[in-house]
Amino acid sequence: MLALLTAAPLYALRPTGEHVLKDTDRPRVLAALVDAFLPADANSPAGSELNVPQRITALARDVPNYPQMLQLGLSWLEETAQNLHNRPFYDLTGSQKDAVIVAAFAQPDQTLPRVFAARLRADCMVFYYGNPATWPSLGLDGPIQPHGYPDHDKAPSA
């Protein structure tokens, strides 16, 4: 993932600035994106409830180019939300957020929206499913290693 990030031309598809993302709105947009990737359900909490946005922000301090990718990617997300729906990303409905995210993944390889969406989704998944609070929703009572799946050769019980 680091190779993908550093190889990406971050300025290839910069937001035009028509809808400037304020610094005060950046955490709200990030939390809304995390929850779009990891919504709450009957068995597990939303990503923001497990501090995934804060972990993303902390990661940005340690990875070269990550802060710029995060800033430009969130700005692109906000500008696209405004252009498509005339509302901030964090105020969109679930399906409207999905449409903006799909638009990011539909961009050409190595462009800011595509790299941003792929990297954020991957990092969100690592932070979320690495949290023991999510394990019961996966049918786990602890980490897979070092024991693995000792009953892998048995049919699941109904």
CSV table of N, CA and C in Angstrom, one decimal:
chain,number,residue,atom,x,y,z
A,1,MET,N,0.8,-1.2,0.0
A,1,MET,CA,0.0,0.0,0.0
A,1,MET,C,0.9,1.3,0.0
A,2,LEU,N,2.0,1.2,0.7
A,2,LEU,CA,2.9,2.4,0.7
A,2,LEU,C,3.4,2.7,-0.7
A,3,ALA,N,3.7,1.6,-1.4
A,3,ALA,CA,4.2,1.9,-2.8
A,3,ALA,C,3.1,2.5,-3.7
A,4,LEU,N,1.9,2.1,-3.5
A,4,LEU,CA,0.8,2.7,-4.2
A,4,LEU,C,0.6,4.1,-3.9
A,5,LEU,N,0.7,4.4,-2.6
A,5,LEU,CA,0.6,5.8,-2.1
A,5,LEU,C,1.7,6.7,-2.7
A,6,THR,N,2.9,6.3,-2.6
A,6,THR,CA,4.0,7.1,-3.0
A,6,THR,C,4.1,7.2,-4.5
A,7,ALA,N,3.6,6.2,-5.2
A,7,ALA,CA,3.6,6.3,-6.7
A,7,ALA,C,2.5,7.1,-7.3
A,8,ALA,N,1.5,7.4,-6.5
A,8,ALA,CA,0.3,8.1,-6.9
A,8,ALA,C,0.6,9.6,-7.2
A,9,PRO,N,0.2,10.1,-8.3
A,9,PRO,CA,0.3,11.5,-8.6
A,9,PRO,C,-0.8,12.3,-7.8
A,10,LEU,N,-0.5,12.7,-6.6
A,10,LEU,CA,-1.5,13.3,-5.8
A,10,LEU,C,-2.2,14.6,-6.4
A,11,TYR,N,-1.5,15.2,-7.2
A,11,TYR,CA,-2.0,16.5,-7.8
A,11,TYR,C,-2.6,16.3,-9.1
A,12,ALA,N,-2.8,15.0,-9.6
A,12,ALA,CA,-3.3,14.8,-10.9
A,12,ALA,C,-4.8,15.2,-11.0
A,13,LEU,N,-5.5,15.1,-9.9
A,13,LEU,CA,-6.9,15.4,-10.0
A,13,LEU,C,-7.3,16.2,-8.7
A,14,ARG,N,-6.7,17.4,-8.6
A,14,ARG,CA,-7.0,18.2,-7.4
A,14,ARG,C,-8.4,18.8,-7.5
A,15,PRO,N,-9.0,19.0,-6.4
A,15,PRO,CA,-10.3,19.8,-6.4
A,15,PRO,C,-10.0,21.2,-6.9
A,16,THR,N,-11.0,21.7,-7.6
A,16,THR,CA,-10.9,23.0,-8.2
A,16,THR,C,-11.0,24.1,-7.2
A,17,GLY,N,-11.4,23.8,-6.0
A,17,GLY,CA,-11.5,24.9,-4.9
A,17,GLY,C,-12.8,25.6,-4.9
A,18,GLU,N,-13.8,25.2,-5.8
A,18,GLU,CA,-15.1,25.9,-5.9
A,18,GLU,C,-15.8,25.7,-4.5
A,19,HIS,N,-15.7,24.5,-4.0
A,19,HIS,CA,-16.3,24.2,-2.7
A,19,HIS,C,-15.1,23.9,-1.7
A,20,VAL,N,-14.6,24.9,-1.0
A,20,VAL,CA,-13.4,24.7,-0.2
A,20,VAL,C,-13.9,24.0,1.1
A,21,LEU,N,-13.1,22.9,1.5
A,21,LEU,CA,-13.4,22.2,2.7
A,21,LEU,C,-12.7,22.9,3.8
A,22,LYS,N,-13.5,23.4,4.8
A,22,LYS,CA,-12.9,24.1,5.9
A,22,LYS,C,-12.2,23.1,6.9
A,23,ASP,N,-11.2,23.5,7.5
A,23,ASP,CA,-10.4,22.6,8.5
A,23,ASP,C,-11.4,22.1,9.5
A,24,THR,N,-12.3,22.9,10.0
A,24,THR,CA,-13.3,22.5,11.0
A,24,THR,C,-14.2,21.4,10.5
A,25,ASP,N,-14.4,21.3,9.2
A,25,ASP,CA,-15.3,20.3,8.7
A,25,ASP,C,-14.6,19.0,8.3
A,26,ARG,N,-13.3,19.0,8.2
A,26,ARG,CA,-12.5,17.9,7.8
A,26,ARG,C,-12.8,16.6,8.7
A,27,PRO,N,-12.8,16.8,10.1
A,27,PRO,CA,-13.1,15.6,10.9
A,27,PRO,C,-14.5,15.0,10.6
A,28,ARG,N,-15.5,15.9,10.4
A,28,ARG,CA,-16.8,15.4,10.1
A,28,ARG,C,-16.9,14.6,8.8
A,29,VAL,N,-16.2,15.1,7.8
A,29,VAL,CA,-16.2,14.5,6.5
A,29,VAL,C,-15.5,13.1,6.6
A,30,LEU,N,-14.3,13.1,7.3
A,30,LEU,CA,-13.6,11.8,7.5
A,30,LEU,C,-14.5,10.8,8.3
A,31,ALA,N,-15.1,11.2,9.4
A,31,ALA,CA,-16.0,10.3,10.1
A,31,ALA,C,-17.1,9.8,9.3
A,32,ALA,N,-17.7,10.7,8.4
A,32,ALA,CA,-18.8,10.3,7.6
A,32,ALA,C,-18.3,9.2,6.5
A,33,LEU,N,-17.1,9.4,6.0
A,33,LEU,CA,-16.6,8.5,5.1
A,33,LEU,C,-16.3,7.1,5.8
A,34,VAL,N,-15.7,7.2,6.9
A,34,VAL,CA,-15.4,5.9,7.7
A,34,VAL,C,-16.7,5.2,7.9
A,35,ASP,N,-17.8,5.9,8.3
A,35,ASP,CA,-19.0,5.2,8.6
A,35,ASP,C,-19.7,4.8,7.3
A,36,ALA,N,-19.4,5.4,6.2
A,36,ALA,CA,-20.0,4.9,4.9
A,36,ALA,C,-19.3,3.5,4.6
A,37,PHE,N,-18.0,3.4,4.9
A,37,PHE,CA,-17.3,2.2,4.7
A,37,PHE,C,-17.6,1.1,5.7
A,38,LEU,N,-17.9,1.6,7.0
A,38,LEU,CA,-18.1,0.7,8.1
A,38,LEU,C,-19.3,1.1,8.9
A,39,PRO,N,-20.5,0.9,8.4
A,39,PRO,CA,-21.7,1.4,9.1
A,39,PRO,C,-22.0,0.4,10.2
A,40,ALA,N,-22.7,0.9,11.2
A,40,ALA,CA,-23.2,0.1,12.3
A,40,ALA,C,-24.2,-0.9,11.8
A,41,ASP,N,-24.3,-2.1,12.4
A,41,ASP,CA,-25.3,-3.0,12.1
A,41,ASP,C,-25.8,-3.7,13.5
A,42,ALA,N,-26.6,-4.7,13.4
A,42,ALA,CA,-27.1,-5.3,14.6
A,42,ALA,C,-26.0,-6.0,15.4
A,43,ASN,N,-24.9,-6.3,14.8
A,43,ASN,CA,-23.9,-7.1,15.5
A,43,ASN,C,-22.6,-6.3,15.8
A,44,SER,N,-22.4,-5.1,15.2
A,44,SER,CA,-21.2,-4.4,15.4
A,44,SER,C,-21.4,-2.9,15.2
A,45,PRO,N,-20.5,-2.2,15.9
A,45,PRO,CA,-20.6,-0.7,15.9
A,45,PRO,C,-20.1,-0.1,14.6
A,46,ALA,N,-20.4,1.1,14.4
A,46,ALA,CA,-19.8,1.9,13.2
A,46,ALA,C,-18.4,2.1,13.4
A,47,GLY,N,-17.7,2.4,12.3
A,47,GLY,CA,-16.2,2.7,12.4
A,47,GLY,C,-15.9,3.8,13.3
A,48,SER,N,-16.7,4.9,13.3
A,48,SER,CA,-16.4,6.1,14.1
A,48,SER,C,-16.6,5.7,15.6
A,49,GLU,N,-17.4,4.8,15.9
A,49,GLU,CA,-17.6,4.4,17.3
A,49,GLU,C,-16.4,3.7,17.9
A,50,LEU,N,-15.6,3.1,17.0
A,50,LEU,CA,-14.3,2.5,17.4
A,50,LEU,C,-13.1,3.3,17.1
A,51,ASN,N,-13.3,4.6,17.0
A,51,ASN,CA,-12.2,5.6,16.8
A,51,ASN,C,-11.3,5.4,15.6
A,52,VAL,N,-11.9,4.8,14.5
A,52,VAL,CA,-11.2,4.6,13.3
A,52,VAL,C,-10.8,6.0,12.7
A,53,PRO,N,-11.6,7.0,12.7
A,53,PRO,CA,-11.1,8.3,12.1
A,53,PRO,C,-9.9,8.9,12.9
A,54,GLN,N,-9.9,8.7,14.2
A,54,GLN,CA,-8.7,9.2,14.9
A,54,GLN,C,-7.5,8.4,14.6
A,55,ARG,N,-7.7,7.1,14.4
A,55,ARG,CA,-6.5,6.2,14.0
A,55,ARG,C,-6.0,6.6,12.6
A,56,ILE,N,-6.9,7.0,11.7
A,56,ILE,CA,-6.5,7.4,10.4
A,56,ILE,C,-5.7,8.7,10.5
A,57,THR,N,-6.2,9.6,11.3
A,57,THR,CA,-5.5,10.9,11.5
A,57,THR,C,-4.1,10.7,12.1
A,58,ALA,N,-4.0,9.8,13.1
A,58,ALA,CA,-2.7,9.4,13.7
A,58,ALA,C,-1.8,8.8,12.7
A,59,LEU,N,-2.3,7.9,11.8
A,59,LEU,CA,-1.5,7.3,10.8
A,59,LEU,C,-0.9,8.4,9.8
A,60,ALA,N,-1.7,9.4,9.6
A,60,ALA,CA,-1.3,10.4,8.6
A,60,ALA,C,0.0,11.2,9.1
A,61,ARG,N,0.1,11.2,10.4
A,61,ARG,CA,1.3,11.9,11.0
A,61,ARG,C,2.6,11.1,10.7
A,62,ASP,N,2.5,9.8,10.5
A,62,ASP,CA,3.6,8.9,10.4
A,62,ASP,C,4.0,8.4,9.0
A,63,VAL,N,3.1,8.6,8.0
A,63,VAL,CA,3.3,8.1,6.7
A,63,VAL,C,3.5,9.3,5.7
A,64,PRO,N,4.7,9.3,5.0
A,64,PRO,CA,4.9,10.4,4.0
A,64,PRO,C,3.8,10.5,3.0
A,65,ASN,N,3.4,11.7,2.7
A,65,ASN,CA,2.4,12.1,1.7
A,65,ASN,C,1.0,11.7,2.2
A,66,TYR,N,0.8,11.0,3.2
A,66,TYR,CA,-0.6,10.7,3.7
A,66,TYR,C,-1.4,11.9,4.1
A,67,PRO,N,-0.8,12.9,4.8
A,67,PRO,CA,-1.5,14.1,5.1
A,67,PRO,C,-2.0,14.8,3.9
A,68,GLN,N,-1.2,14.9,2.9
A,68,GLN,CA,-1.6,15.6,1.6
A,68,GLN,C,-2.7,14.8,0.9
A,69,MET,N,-2.5,13.5,0.9
A,69,MET,CA,-3.6,12.7,0.3
A,69,MET,C,-4.9,12.8,1.0
A,70,LEU,N,-4.8,12.8,2.3
A,70,LEU,CA,-6.0,12.9,3.1
A,70,LEU,C,-6.7,14.3,2.9
A,71,GLN,N,-5.9,15.3,2.9
A,71,GLN,CA,-6.5,16.7,2.7
A,71,GLN,C,-7.1,16.8,1.3
A,72,LEU,N,-6.4,16.4,0.3
A,72,LEU,CA,-6.9,16.6,-1.1
A,72,LEU,C,-8.0,15.6,-1.3
A,73,GLY,N,-7.9,14.4,-0.8
A,73,GLY,CA,-9.0,13.4,-1.0
A,73,GLY,C,-10.3,13.8,-0.3
A,74,LEU,N,-10.2,14.3,0.9
A,74,LEU,CA,-11.4,14.8,1.6
A,74,LEU,C,-12.0,16.0,0.9
A,75,SER,N,-11.1,16.9,0.4
A,75,SER,CA,-11.6,18.0,-0.4
A,75,SER,C,-12.3,17.6,-1.7
A,76,TRP,N,-11.7,16.6,-2.4
A,76,TRP,CA,-12.4,16.1,-3.6
A,76,TRP,C,-13.8,15.5,-3.2
A,77,LEU,N,-13.8,14.7,-2.1
A,77,LEU,CA,-15.1,14.1,-1.7
A,77,LEU,C,-16.1,15.2,-1.4
A,78,GLU,N,-15.7,16.3,-0.7
A,78,GLU,CA,-16.6,17.3,-0.4
A,78,GLU,C,-17.1,18.1,-1.7
A,79,GLU,N,-16.2,18.4,-2.5
A,79,GLU,CA,-16.5,19.0,-3.8
A,79,GLU,C,-17.5,18.2,-4.6
A,80,THR,N,-17.2,16.9,-4.7
A,80,THR,CA,-18.1,16.0,-5.5
A,80,THR,C,-19.4,15.9,-4.9
A,81,ALA,N,-19.5,15.8,-3.6
A,81,ALA,CA,-20.8,15.8,-2.9
A,81,ALA,C,-21.6,17.1,-3.2
A,82,GLN,N,-20.9,18.2,-3.1
A,82,GLN,CA,-21.6,19.5,-3.4
A,82,GLN,C,-22.1,19.6,-4.9
A,83,ASN,N,-21.2,19.1,-5.8
A,83,ASN,CA,-21.6,19.1,-7.2
A,83,ASN,C,-22.7,18.2,-7.5
A,84,LEU,N,-22.7,17.0,-6.9
A,84,LEU,CA,-23.7,16.0,-7.2
A,84,LEU,C,-25.0,16.2,-6.5
A,85,HIS,N,-24.9,16.7,-5.2
A,85,HIS,CA,-26.1,16.7,-4.4
A,85,HIS,C,-26.3,18.1,-3.7
A,86,ASN,N,-25.4,19.0,-3.9
A,86,ASN,CA,-25.6,20.4,-3.4
A,86,ASN,C,-25.6,20.4,-1.8
A,87,ARG,N,-24.9,19.4,-1.2
A,87,ARG,CA,-24.9,19.3,0.2
A,87,ARG,C,-23.5,18.8,0.7
A,88,PRO,N,-23.1,19.1,1.9
A,88,PRO,CA,-21.8,18.6,2.4
A,88,PRO,C,-21.9,17.0,2.4
A,89,PHE,N,-20.8,16.4,2.3
A,89,PHE,CA,-20.7,14.9,2.3
A,89,PHE,C,-21.3,14.4,3.6
A,90,TYR,N,-21.0,15.0,4.7
A,90,TYR,CA,-21.5,14.4,6.0
A,90,TYR,C,-23.0,14.6,6.1
A,91,ASP,N,-23.7,15.4,5.3
A,91,ASP,CA,-25.1,15.6,5.4
A,91,ASP,C,-25.9,14.7,4.4
A,92,LEU,N,-25.2,13.9,3.6
A,92,LEU,CA,-25.8,13.1,2.5
A,92,LEU,C,-26.5,11.9,3.1
A,93,THR,N,-27.4,11.4,2.4
A,93,THR,CA,-28.0,10.1,2.8
A,93,THR,C,-27.0,9.0,2.5
A,94,GLY,N,-27.3,7.8,3.0
A,94,GLY,CA,-26.4,6.7,2.7
A,94,GLY,C,-26.2,6.4,1.3
A,95,SER,N,-27.2,6.4,0.5
A,95,SER,CA,-27.1,6.1,-0.9
A,95,SER,C,-26.4,7.3,-1.7
A,96,GLN,N,-26.6,8.5,-1.2
A,96,GLN,CA,-25.8,9.6,-1.8
A,96,GLN,C,-24.3,9.5,-1.5
A,97,LYS,N,-24.0,9.2,-0.3
A,97,LYS,CA,-22.6,9.0,0.0
A,97,LYS,C,-22.0,7.9,-0.8
A,98,ASP,N,-22.8,6.8,-1.0
A,98,ASP,CA,-22.3,5.7,-1.8
A,98,ASP,C,-22.0,6.1,-3.2
A,99,ALA,N,-22.9,7.0,-3.7
A,99,ALA,CA,-22.7,7.5,-5.1
A,99,ALA,C,-21.4,8.3,-5.2
A,100,VAL,N,-21.1,9.1,-4.2
A,100,VAL,CA,-19.8,9.8,-4.3
A,100,VAL,C,-18.6,8.9,-4.2
A,101,ILE,N,-18.7,7.9,-3.3
A,101,ILE,CA,-17.6,6.9,-3.2
A,101,ILE,C,-17.5,6.1,-4.4
A,102,VAL,N,-18.6,5.7,-5.1
A,102,VAL,CA,-18.5,5.0,-6.3
A,102,VAL,C,-17.8,5.8,-7.4
A,103,ALA,N,-18.1,7.1,-7.4
A,103,ALA,CA,-17.5,8.0,-8.3
A,103,ALA,C,-16.0,8.1,-8.1
A,104,ALA,N,-15.5,8.0,-6.9
A,104,ALA,CA,-14.1,8.0,-6.6
A,104,ALA,C,-13.4,6.7,-7.2
A,105,PHE,N,-14.1,5.6,-6.9
A,105,PHE,CA,-13.5,4.3,-7.4
A,105,PHE,C,-13.6,4.2,-8.9
A,106,ALA,N,-14.5,5.0,-9.5
A,106,ALA,CA,-14.6,4.9,-11.0
A,106,ALA,C,-13.6,5.8,-11.7
A,107,GLN,N,-12.8,6.5,-11.0
A,107,GLN,CA,-11.8,7.4,-11.6
A,107,GLN,C,-10.7,6.5,-12.1
A,108,PRO,N,-9.9,7.0,-13.1
A,108,PRO,CA,-8.8,6.2,-13.6
A,108,PRO,C,-7.8,5.8,-12.5
A,109,ASP,N,-7.0,4.7,-12.7
A,109,ASP,CA,-6.0,4.3,-11.8
A,109,ASP,C,-5.0,5.4,-11.6
A,110,GLN,N,-4.4,5.5,-10.4
A,110,GLN,CA,-3.4,6.4,-10.1
A,110,GLN,C,-3.8,7.9,-10.0
A,111,THR,N,-5.1,8.1,-10.0
A,111,THR,CA,-5.6,9.5,-9.8
A,111,THR,C,-6.0,9.6,-8.3
A,112,LEU,N,-6.0,10.8,-7.9
A,112,LEU,CA,-6.2,11.1,-6.5
A,112,LEU,C,-7.5,10.5,-5.9
A,113,PRO,N,-8.6,10.6,-6.5
A,113,PRO,CA,-9.8,10.0,-5.9
A,113,PRO,C,-9.7,8.5,-5.8
A,114,ARG,N,-9.2,7.8,-6.8
A,114,ARG,CA,-9.1,6.4,-6.7
A,114,ARG,C,-8.1,5.9,-5.7
A,115,VAL,N,-6.9,6.5,-5.7
A,115,VAL,CA,-5.9,6.2,-4.7
A,115,VAL,C,-6.4,6.5,-3.3
A,116,PHE,N,-7.0,7.6,-3.1
A,116,PHE,CA,-7.6,8.1,-1.8
A,116,PHE,C,-8.6,7.1,-1.3
A,117,ALA,N,-9.6,6.8,-2.1
A,117,ALA,CA,-10.7,5.9,-1.7
A,117,ALA,C,-10.1,4.5,-1.4
A,118,ALA,N,-9.2,3.9,-2.2
A,118,ALA,CA,-8.7,2.6,-2.0
A,118,ALA,C,-7.9,2.6,-0.7
A,119,ARG,N,-7.0,3.6,-0.6
A,119,ARG,CA,-6.2,3.6,0.6
A,119,ARG,C,-7.0,3.7,1.9
A,120,LEU,N,-7.9,4.7,1.9
A,120,LEU,CA,-8.7,4.9,3.1
A,120,LEU,C,-9.6,3.6,3.4
A,121,ARG,N,-10.1,3.0,2.4
A,121,ARG,CA,-10.9,1.8,2.7
A,121,ARG,C,-10.1,0.7,3.3
A,122,ALA,N,-8.9,0.5,2.7
A,122,ALA,CA,-8.0,-0.5,3.3
A,122,ALA,C,-7.6,-0.2,4.7
A,123,ASP,N,-7.2,1.0,5.0
A,123,ASP,CA,-6.8,1.4,6.3
A,123,ASP,C,-7.9,1.3,7.3
A,124,CYS,N,-9.1,1.7,6.9
A,124,CYS,CA,-10.3,1.6,7.7
A,124,CYS,C,-10.6,0.1,8.1
A,125,MET,N,-10.4,-0.8,7.1
A,125,MET,CA,-10.7,-2.2,7.4
A,125,MET,C,-9.7,-2.8,8.4
A,126,VAL,N,-8.4,-2.4,8.2
A,126,VAL,CA,-7.4,-2.9,9.1
A,126,VAL,C,-7.6,-2.4,10.6
A,127,PHE,N,-7.9,-1.1,10.7
A,127,PHE,CA,-8.2,-0.6,12.1
A,127,PHE,C,-9.4,-1.1,12.7
A,128,TYR,N,-10.5,-1.3,11.9
A,128,TYR,CA,-11.7,-1.7,12.4
A,128,TYR,C,-11.7,-3.2,12.8
A,129,TYR,N,-11.3,-4.1,11.9
A,129,TYR,CA,-11.3,-5.5,12.2
A,129,TYR,C,-10.1,-5.9,13.0
A,130,GLY,N,-9.2,-5.0,13.3
A,130,GLY,CA,-8.1,-5.3,14.2
A,130,GLY,C,-8.6,-5.0,15.7
A,131,ASN,N,-9.7,-4.4,15.8
A,131,ASN,CA,-10.3,-4.1,17.1
A,131,ASN,C,-11.1,-5.3,17.7
A,132,PRO,N,-10.7,-5.8,18.9
A,132,PRO,CA,-11.4,-6.9,19.4
A,132,PRO,C,-12.9,-6.7,19.5
A,133,ALA,N,-13.4,-5.5,19.6
A,133,ALA,CA,-14.9,-5.3,19.7
A,133,ALA,C,-15.6,-5.8,18.5
A,134,THR,N,-14.9,-6.0,17.3
A,134,THR,CA,-15.6,-6.5,16.1
A,134,THR,C,-15.6,-8.0,16.0
A,135,TRP,N,-14.7,-8.6,16.7
A,135,TRP,CA,-14.5,-10.1,16.6
A,135,TRP,C,-15.8,-10.9,16.8
A,136,PRO,N,-16.6,-10.6,17.8
A,136,PRO,CA,-17.8,-11.4,18.0
A,136,PRO,C,-18.7,-11.4,16.7
A,137,SER,N,-18.8,-10.3,16.0
A,137,SER,CA,-19.7,-10.2,14.8
A,137,SER,C,-19.1,-11.1,13.7
A,138,LEU,N,-17.9,-11.5,13.8
A,138,LEU,CA,-17.3,-12.4,12.8
A,138,LEU,C,-17.3,-13.8,13.3
A,139,GLY,N,-17.8,-14.1,14.5
A,139,GLY,CA,-17.8,-15.4,15.1
A,139,GLY,C,-16.5,-15.8,15.7
A,140,LEU,N,-15.7,-14.8,16.1
A,140,LEU,CA,-14.4,-15.1,16.7
A,140,LEU,C,-14.5,-14.7,18.2
A,141,ASP,N,-13.8,-15.5,19.0
A,141,ASP,CA,-13.7,-15.1,20.4
A,141,ASP,C,-12.3,-14.7,20.8
A,142,GLY,N,-11.5,-14.5,19.8
A,142,GLY,CA,-10.1,-14.1,20.0
A,142,GLY,C,-9.4,-14.0,18.7
A,143,PRO,N,-8.1,-13.6,18.7
A,143,PRO,CA,-7.4,-13.6,17.4
A,143,PRO,C,-7.2,-15.0,16.8
A,144,ILE,N,-7.2,-15.0,15.5
A,144,ILE,CA,-7.1,-16.3,14.7
A,144,ILE,C,-5.8,-17.0,15.1
A,145,GLN,N,-4.7,-16.2,15.1
A,145,GLN,CA,-3.4,-16.8,15.4
A,145,GLN,C,-3.1,-16.7,16.9
A,146,PRO,N,-2.5,-17.7,17.5
A,146,PRO,CA,-1.7,-18.7,16.9
A,146,PRO,C,-2.4,-20.0,16.7
A,147,HIS,N,-3.7,-20.1,17.0
A,147,HIS,CA,-4.4,-21.4,16.9
A,147,HIS,C,-5.1,-21.6,15.6
A,148,GLY,N,-5.3,-20.6,14.8
A,148,GLY,CA,-5.9,-20.8,13.5
A,148,GLY,C,-7.3,-21.3,13.6
A,149,TYR,N,-7.8,-22.1,12.7
A,149,TYR,CA,-9.1,-22.6,12.7
A,149,TYR,C,-9.0,-24.1,12.9
A,150,PRO,N,-9.0,-24.6,14.2
A,150,PRO,CA,-8.8,-26.0,14.4
A,150,PRO,C,-9.9,-26.9,13.9
A,151,ASP,N,-11.1,-26.3,13.7
A,151,ASP,CA,-12.2,-27.2,13.2
A,151,ASP,C,-12.5,-26.9,11.7
A,152,HIS,N,-11.4,-26.5,11.0
A,152,HIS,CA,-11.6,-26.1,9.6
A,152,HIS,C,-12.1,-27.3,8.7
A,153,ASP,N,-11.8,-28.5,9.2
A,153,ASP,CA,-12.2,-29.7,8.4
A,153,ASP,C,-13.6,-30.2,8.7
A,154,LYS,N,-14.3,-29.5,9.6
A,154,LYS,CA,-15.7,-30.0,10.0
A,154,LYS,C,-16.7,-29.1,9.4
A,155,ALA,N,-17.8,-29.7,9.0
A,155,ALA,CA,-18.9,-28.9,8.5
A,155,ALA,C,-19.5,-28.0,9.5
A,156,PRO,N,-19.9,-26.8,9.1
A,156,PRO,CA,-20.5,-25.9,10.1
A,156,PRO,C,-21.8,-26.4,10.7
A,157,SER,N,-22.0,-26.1,11.9
A,157,SER,CA,-23.3,-26.6,12.6
A,157,SER,C,-24.4,-25.6,12.2
A,158,ALA,N,-25.6,-26.1,12.0
A,158,ALA,CA,-26.7,-25.3,11.6
A,158,ALA,C,-27.3,-24.6,12.7
